[in-house]
mmCIF file of C-alpha atoms in Angstrom:
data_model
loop_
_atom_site.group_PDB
_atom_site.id
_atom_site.type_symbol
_atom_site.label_atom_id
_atom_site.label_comp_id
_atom_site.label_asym_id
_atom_site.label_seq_id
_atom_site.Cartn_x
_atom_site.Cartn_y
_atom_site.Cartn_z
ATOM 1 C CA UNK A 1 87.649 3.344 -25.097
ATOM 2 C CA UNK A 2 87.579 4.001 -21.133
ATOM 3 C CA UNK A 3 91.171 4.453 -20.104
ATOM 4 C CA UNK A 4 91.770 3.416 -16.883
ATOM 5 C CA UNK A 5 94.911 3.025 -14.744
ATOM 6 C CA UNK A 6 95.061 0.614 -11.447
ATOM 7 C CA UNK A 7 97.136 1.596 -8.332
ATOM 8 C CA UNK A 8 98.154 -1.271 -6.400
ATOM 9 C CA UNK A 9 99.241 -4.956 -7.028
ATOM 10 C CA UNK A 10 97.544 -7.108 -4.634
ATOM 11 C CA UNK A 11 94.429 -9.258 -5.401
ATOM 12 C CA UNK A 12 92.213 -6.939 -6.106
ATOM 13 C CA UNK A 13 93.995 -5.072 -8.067
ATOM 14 C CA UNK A 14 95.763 -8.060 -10.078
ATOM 15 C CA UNK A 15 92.074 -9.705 -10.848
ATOM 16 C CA UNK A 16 90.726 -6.342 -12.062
ATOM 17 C CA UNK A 17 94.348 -5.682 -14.676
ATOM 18 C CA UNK A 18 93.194 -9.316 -15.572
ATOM 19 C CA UNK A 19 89.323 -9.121 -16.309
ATOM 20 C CA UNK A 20 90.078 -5.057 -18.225
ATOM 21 C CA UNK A 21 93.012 -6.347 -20.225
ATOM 22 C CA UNK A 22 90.691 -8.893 -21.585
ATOM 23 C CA UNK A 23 87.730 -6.105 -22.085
ATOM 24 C CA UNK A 24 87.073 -4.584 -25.717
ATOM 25 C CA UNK A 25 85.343 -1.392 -23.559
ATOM 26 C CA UNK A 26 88.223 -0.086 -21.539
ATOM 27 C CA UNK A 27 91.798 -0.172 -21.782
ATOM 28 C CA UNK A 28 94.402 0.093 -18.751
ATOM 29 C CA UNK A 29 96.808 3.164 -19.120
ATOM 30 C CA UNK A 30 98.830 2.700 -16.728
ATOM 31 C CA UNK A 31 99.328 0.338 -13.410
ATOM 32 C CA UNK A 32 101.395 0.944 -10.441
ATOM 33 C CA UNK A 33 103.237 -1.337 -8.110
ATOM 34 C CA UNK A 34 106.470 -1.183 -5.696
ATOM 35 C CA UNK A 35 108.145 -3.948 -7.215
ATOM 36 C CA UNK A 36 107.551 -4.198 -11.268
ATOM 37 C CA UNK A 37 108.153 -7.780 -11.495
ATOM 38 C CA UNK A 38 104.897 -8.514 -9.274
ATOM 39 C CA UNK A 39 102.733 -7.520 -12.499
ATOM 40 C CA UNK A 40 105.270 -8.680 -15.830
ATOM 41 C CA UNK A 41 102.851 -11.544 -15.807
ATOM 42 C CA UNK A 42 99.641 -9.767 -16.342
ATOM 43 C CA UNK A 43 100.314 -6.608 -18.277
ATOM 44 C CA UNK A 44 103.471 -5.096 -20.936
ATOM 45 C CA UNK A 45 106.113 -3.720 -18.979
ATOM 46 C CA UNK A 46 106.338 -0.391 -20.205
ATOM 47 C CA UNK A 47 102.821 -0.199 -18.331
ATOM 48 C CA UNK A 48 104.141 -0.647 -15.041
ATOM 49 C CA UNK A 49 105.366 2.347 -12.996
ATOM 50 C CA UNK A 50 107.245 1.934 -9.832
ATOM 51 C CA UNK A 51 106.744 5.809 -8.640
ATOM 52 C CA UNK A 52 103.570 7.491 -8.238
ATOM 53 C CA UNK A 53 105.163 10.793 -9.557
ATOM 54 C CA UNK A 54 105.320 9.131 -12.975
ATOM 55 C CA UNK A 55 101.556 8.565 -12.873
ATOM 56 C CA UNK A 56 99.662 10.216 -15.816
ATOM 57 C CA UNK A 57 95.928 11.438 -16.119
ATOM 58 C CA UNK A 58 92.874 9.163 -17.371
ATOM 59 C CA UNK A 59 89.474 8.771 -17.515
ATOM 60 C CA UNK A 60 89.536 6.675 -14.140
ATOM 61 C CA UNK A 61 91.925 6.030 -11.462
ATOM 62 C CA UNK A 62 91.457 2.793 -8.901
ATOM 63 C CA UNK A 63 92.850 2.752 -5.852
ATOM 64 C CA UNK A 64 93.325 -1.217 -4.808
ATOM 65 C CA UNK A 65 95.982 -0.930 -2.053
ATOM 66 C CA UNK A 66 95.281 -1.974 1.913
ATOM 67 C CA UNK A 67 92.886 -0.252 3.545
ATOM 68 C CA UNK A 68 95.339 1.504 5.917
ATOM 69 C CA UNK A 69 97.332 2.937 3.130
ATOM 70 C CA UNK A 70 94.196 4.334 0.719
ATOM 71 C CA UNK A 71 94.185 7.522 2.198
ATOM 72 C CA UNK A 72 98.415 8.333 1.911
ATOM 73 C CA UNK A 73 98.025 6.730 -1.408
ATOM 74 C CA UNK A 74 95.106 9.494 -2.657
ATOM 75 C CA UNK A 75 97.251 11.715 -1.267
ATOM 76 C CA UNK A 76 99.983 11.804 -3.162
ATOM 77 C CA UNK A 77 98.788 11.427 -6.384
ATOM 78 C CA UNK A 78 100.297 14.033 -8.848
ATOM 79 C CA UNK A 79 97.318 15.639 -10.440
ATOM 80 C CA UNK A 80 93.846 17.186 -9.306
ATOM 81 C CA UNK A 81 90.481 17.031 -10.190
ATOM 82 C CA UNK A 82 90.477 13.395 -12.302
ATOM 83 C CA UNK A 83 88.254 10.782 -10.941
ATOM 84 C CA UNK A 84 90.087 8.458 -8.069
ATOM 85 C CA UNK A 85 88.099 5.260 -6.650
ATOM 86 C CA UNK A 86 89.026 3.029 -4.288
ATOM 87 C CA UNK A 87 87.822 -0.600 -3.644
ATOM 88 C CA UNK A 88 87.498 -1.194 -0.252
ATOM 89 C CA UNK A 89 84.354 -2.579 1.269
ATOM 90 C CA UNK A 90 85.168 -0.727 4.920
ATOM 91 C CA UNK A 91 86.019 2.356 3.573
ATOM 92 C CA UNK A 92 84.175 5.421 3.398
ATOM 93 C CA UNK A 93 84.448 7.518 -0.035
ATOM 94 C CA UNK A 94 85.573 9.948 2.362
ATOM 95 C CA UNK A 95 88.869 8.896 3.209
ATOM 96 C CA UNK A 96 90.176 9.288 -0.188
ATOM 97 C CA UNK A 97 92.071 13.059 -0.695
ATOM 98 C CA UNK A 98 89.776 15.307 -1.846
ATOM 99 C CA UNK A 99 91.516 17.319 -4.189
ATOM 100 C CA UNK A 100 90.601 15.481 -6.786
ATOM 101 C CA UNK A 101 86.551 13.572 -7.533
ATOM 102 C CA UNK A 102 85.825 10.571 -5.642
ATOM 103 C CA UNK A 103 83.931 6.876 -6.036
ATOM 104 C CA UNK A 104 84.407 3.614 -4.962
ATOM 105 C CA UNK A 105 84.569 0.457 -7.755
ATOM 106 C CA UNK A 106 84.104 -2.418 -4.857
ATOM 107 C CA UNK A 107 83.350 -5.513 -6.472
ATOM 108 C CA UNK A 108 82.049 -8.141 -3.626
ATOM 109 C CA UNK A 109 84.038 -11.316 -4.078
ATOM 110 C CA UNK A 110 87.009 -13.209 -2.110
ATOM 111 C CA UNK A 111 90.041 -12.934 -4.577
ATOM 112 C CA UNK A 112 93.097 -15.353 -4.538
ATOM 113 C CA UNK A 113 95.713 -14.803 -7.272
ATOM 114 C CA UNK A 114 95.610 -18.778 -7.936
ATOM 115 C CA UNK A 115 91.961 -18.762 -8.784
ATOM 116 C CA UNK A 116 90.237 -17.614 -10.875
ATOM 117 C CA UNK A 117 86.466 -15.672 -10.872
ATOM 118 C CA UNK A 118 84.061 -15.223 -13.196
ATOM 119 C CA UNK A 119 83.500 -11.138 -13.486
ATOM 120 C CA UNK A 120 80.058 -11.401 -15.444
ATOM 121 C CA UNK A 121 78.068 -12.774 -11.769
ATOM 122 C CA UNK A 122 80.451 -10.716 -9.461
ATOM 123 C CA UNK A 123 77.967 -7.722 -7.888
ATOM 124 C CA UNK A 124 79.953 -3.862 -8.252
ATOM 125 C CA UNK A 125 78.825 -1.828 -6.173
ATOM 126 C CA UNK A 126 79.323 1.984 -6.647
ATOM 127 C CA UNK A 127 79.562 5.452 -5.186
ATOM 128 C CA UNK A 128 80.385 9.059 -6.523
ATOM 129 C CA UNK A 129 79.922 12.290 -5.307
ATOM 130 C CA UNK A 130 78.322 13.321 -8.510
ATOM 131 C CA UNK A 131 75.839 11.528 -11.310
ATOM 132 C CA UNK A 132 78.320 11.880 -14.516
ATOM 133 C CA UNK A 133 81.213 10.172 -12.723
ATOM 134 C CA UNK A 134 78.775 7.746 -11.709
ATOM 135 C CA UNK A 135 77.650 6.789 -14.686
ATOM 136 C CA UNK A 136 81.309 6.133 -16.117
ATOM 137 C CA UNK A 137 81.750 3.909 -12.997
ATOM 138 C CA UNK A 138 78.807 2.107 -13.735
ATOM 139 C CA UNK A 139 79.849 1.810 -17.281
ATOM 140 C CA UNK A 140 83.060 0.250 -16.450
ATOM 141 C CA UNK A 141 81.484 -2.427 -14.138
ATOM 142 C CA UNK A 142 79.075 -3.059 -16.467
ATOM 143 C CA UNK A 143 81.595 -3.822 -19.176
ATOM 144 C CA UNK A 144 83.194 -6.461 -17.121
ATOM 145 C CA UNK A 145 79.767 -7.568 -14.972
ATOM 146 C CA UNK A 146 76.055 -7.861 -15.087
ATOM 147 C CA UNK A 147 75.403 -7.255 -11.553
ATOM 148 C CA UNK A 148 75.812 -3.478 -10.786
ATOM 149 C CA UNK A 149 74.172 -1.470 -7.444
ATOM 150 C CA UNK A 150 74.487 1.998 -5.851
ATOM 151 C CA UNK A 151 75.726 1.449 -2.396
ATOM 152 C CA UNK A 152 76.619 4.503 -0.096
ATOM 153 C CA UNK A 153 79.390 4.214 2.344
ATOM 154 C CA UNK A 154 77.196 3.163 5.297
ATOM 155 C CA UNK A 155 75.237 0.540 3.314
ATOM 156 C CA UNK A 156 78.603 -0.839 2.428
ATOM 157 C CA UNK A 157 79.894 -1.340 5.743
ATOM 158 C CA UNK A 158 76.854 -2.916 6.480
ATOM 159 C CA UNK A 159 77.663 -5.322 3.544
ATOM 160 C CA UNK A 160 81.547 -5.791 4.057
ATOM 161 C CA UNK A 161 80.162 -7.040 7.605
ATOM 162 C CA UNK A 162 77.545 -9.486 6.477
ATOM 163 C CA UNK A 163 79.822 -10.719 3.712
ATOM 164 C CA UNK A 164 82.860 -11.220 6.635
ATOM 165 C CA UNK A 165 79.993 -13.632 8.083
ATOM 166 C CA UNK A 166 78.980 -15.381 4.900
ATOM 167 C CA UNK A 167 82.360 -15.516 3.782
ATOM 168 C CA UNK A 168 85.068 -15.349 6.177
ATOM 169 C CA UNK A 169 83.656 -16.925 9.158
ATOM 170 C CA UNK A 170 81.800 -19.596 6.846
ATOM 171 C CA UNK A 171 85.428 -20.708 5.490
ATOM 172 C CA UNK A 172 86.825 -20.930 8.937
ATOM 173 C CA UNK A 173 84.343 -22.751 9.759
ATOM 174 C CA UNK A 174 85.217 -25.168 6.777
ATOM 175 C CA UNK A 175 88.817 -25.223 8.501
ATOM 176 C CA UNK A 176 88.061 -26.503 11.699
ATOM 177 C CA UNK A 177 85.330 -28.873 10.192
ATOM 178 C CA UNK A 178 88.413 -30.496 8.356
ATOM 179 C CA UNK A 179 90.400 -30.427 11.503
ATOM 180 C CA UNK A 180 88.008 -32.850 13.175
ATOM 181 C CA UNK A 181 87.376 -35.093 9.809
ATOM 182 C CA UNK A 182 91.709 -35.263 9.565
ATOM 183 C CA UNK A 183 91.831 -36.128 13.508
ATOM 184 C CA UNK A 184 89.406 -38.815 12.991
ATOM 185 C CA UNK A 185 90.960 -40.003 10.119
ATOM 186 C CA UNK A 186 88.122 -39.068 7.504
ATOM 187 C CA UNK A 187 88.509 -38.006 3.760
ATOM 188 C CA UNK A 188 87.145 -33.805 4.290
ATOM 189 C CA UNK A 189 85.686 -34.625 0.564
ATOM 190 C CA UNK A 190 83.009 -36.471 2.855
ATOM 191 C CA UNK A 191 81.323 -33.064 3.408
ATOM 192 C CA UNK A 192 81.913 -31.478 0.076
ATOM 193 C CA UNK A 193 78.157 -32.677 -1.647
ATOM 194 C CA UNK A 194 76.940 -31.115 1.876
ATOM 195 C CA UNK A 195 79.130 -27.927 1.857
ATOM 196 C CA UNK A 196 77.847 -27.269 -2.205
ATOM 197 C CA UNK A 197 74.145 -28.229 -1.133
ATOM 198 C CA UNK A 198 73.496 -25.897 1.352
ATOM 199 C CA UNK A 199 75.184 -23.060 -0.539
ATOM 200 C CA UNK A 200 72.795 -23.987 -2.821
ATOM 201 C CA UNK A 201 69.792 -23.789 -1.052
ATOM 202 C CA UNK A 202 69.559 -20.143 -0.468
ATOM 203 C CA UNK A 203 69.226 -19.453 -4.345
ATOM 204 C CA UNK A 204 65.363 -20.736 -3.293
ATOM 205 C CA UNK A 205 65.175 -20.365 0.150
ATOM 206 C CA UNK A 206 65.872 -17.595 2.912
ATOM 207 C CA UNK A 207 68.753 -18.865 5.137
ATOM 208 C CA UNK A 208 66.280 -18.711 8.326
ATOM 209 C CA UNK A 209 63.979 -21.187 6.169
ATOM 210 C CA UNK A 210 67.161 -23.831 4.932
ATOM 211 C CA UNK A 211 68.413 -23.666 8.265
ATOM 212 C CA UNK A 212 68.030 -27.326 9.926
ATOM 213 C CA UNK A 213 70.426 -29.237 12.432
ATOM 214 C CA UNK A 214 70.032 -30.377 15.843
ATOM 215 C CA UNK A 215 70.416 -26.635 17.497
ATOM 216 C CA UNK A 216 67.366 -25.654 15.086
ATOM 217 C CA UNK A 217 65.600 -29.256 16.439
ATOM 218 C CA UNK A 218 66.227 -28.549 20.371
ATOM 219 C CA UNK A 219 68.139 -31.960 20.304
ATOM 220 C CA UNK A 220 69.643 -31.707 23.465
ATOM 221 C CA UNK A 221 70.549 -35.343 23.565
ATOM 222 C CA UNK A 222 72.564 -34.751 20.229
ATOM 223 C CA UNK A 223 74.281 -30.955 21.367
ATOM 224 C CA UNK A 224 75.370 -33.192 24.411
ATOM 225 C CA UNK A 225 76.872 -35.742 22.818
ATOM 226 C CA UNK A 226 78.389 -33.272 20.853
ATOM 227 C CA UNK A 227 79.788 -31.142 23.555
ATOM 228 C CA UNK A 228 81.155 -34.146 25.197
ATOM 229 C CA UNK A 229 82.772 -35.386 21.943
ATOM 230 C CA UNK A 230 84.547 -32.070 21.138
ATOM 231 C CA UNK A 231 87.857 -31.611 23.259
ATOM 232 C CA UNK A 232 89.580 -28.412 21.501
ATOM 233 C CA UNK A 233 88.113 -25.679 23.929
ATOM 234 C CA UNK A 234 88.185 -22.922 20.930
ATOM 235 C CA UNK A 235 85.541 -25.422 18.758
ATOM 236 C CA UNK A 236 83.516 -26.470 21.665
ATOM 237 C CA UNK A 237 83.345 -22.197 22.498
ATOM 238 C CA UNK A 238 82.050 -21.792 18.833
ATOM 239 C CA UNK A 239 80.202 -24.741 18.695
ATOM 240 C CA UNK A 240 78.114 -23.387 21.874
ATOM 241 C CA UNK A 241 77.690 -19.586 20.218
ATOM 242 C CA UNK A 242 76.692 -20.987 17.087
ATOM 243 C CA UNK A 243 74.168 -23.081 19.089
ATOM 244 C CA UNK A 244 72.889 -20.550 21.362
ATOM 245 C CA UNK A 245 71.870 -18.238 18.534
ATOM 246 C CA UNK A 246 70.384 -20.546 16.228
ATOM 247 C CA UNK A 247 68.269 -21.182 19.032
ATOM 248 C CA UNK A 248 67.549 -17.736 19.519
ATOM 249 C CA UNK A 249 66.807 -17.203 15.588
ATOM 250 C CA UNK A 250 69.637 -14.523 15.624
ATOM 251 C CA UNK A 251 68.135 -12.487 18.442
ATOM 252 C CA UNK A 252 70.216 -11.111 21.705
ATOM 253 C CA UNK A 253 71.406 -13.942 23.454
#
């Protein structure tokens, strides 16, 4: 049995004390939170710490905190030498304190604590500074997933961007799309068989091949009419961008 103990009690970190609690490959040690009552929900009390000074030694240590606050977090752990990871997707391995061995256990998902995700399809991707703590991160993810890659720091950063595109902008996108359906008085569950069927098209198709619209067709008559139909200055902005580089397949505009 892995022992593992989980610093932090955001997202992250509360979807990862979920999936290894139900694991028969690891077991969680310790976690640690500010404010106990956060995690009485997930995990037995007497496993919750409130100061990192009362943190003891395992096999693996994860780091899920905010970005900004990895690096004072690594710092004051109270032991050297043990394995520390964080999960940031931004992050370099370097910013964690290097008296003691460092990876990174990022698993690429959006987390909310009201929904849930299936670990077995969610991609880990790892880094160590050495192959045998590698291979006990890559044991760990694959206990809880089936989808496991080496990623370096720089290939990650690459991926946290493209992922803020896929993901982030994608959903805002979803956002102002209901904005306009509610304004005109139209059920957003309208667009939902479109939403799932395009999502759905890139498990067979490149996204430059799926892509189709009237900024893909040169419509001009239809990007007009558009244009002209769009008052809110921030979506008719976006709407143009989005336009201009479809246009451009993605190239400098």
């Amino acid at each position: 049995m892995i022992q593992i103990t989980i610093i932090g009690s955001g997202n992250v970190a509360q979807h990862l004390i979920k999936t290894f609690t139900a694991s028969k490959f690891v077991e969680i040690k310790q976690v640690f939170s500010r404010k106990k009552e956060a995690l009485l929900h997930l995990i037995d009390a007497e496993k919750i710490i409130t100061d990192l000074n009362e943190l003891q030694t395992a096999d693996l240590h994860i780091i899920s905190v905010s970005d900004n606050a990895i690096s004072e977090v690594s710092s004051l752990l109270p032991f050297n030498n043990q394995l520390v990871a964080h999960t940031s997707g931004t992050s370099s391995i370097e910013i964690l304190d290097n008296k003691n061995r460092r990876g990174v256990f990022y698993p690429l998902q959006t987390f909310s604590k009201s929904k849930e995700v299936d670990f077995t399809i969610i991609p880990f991707c790892l880094e160590a500074e050495n192959t045998a703590d590698y291979k006990l991160l890559e044991t760990v993810a694959k206990s809880v997933s089936t989808v496991v890659y080496p990623i370096n720091s720089e290939q990650r950063k690459a991926l946290h961007v493209a992922a803020v595109f896929v993901n982030n902008f994608t959903n805002h996108l979803y956002q102002i799309g209901q904005e306009i359906c509610e304004e005109n008085q139209i059920p957003f569950e309208i667009l939902k068989p479109l939403i799932l069927e395009t999502s759905d098209k890139i498990k067979t198709l490149s996204p430059a091949e799926a892509q189709t619209g009237p900024a893909k067709r040169f419509d001009s008559n239809t990007i007009d009419a558009h244009l002209a139909f769009i008052q809110n200055e921030n979506q008719k902005n976006i709407y143009k961008i989005l336009t201009q580089s479809i246009q451009h397949n993605g190239k400098k505009l």
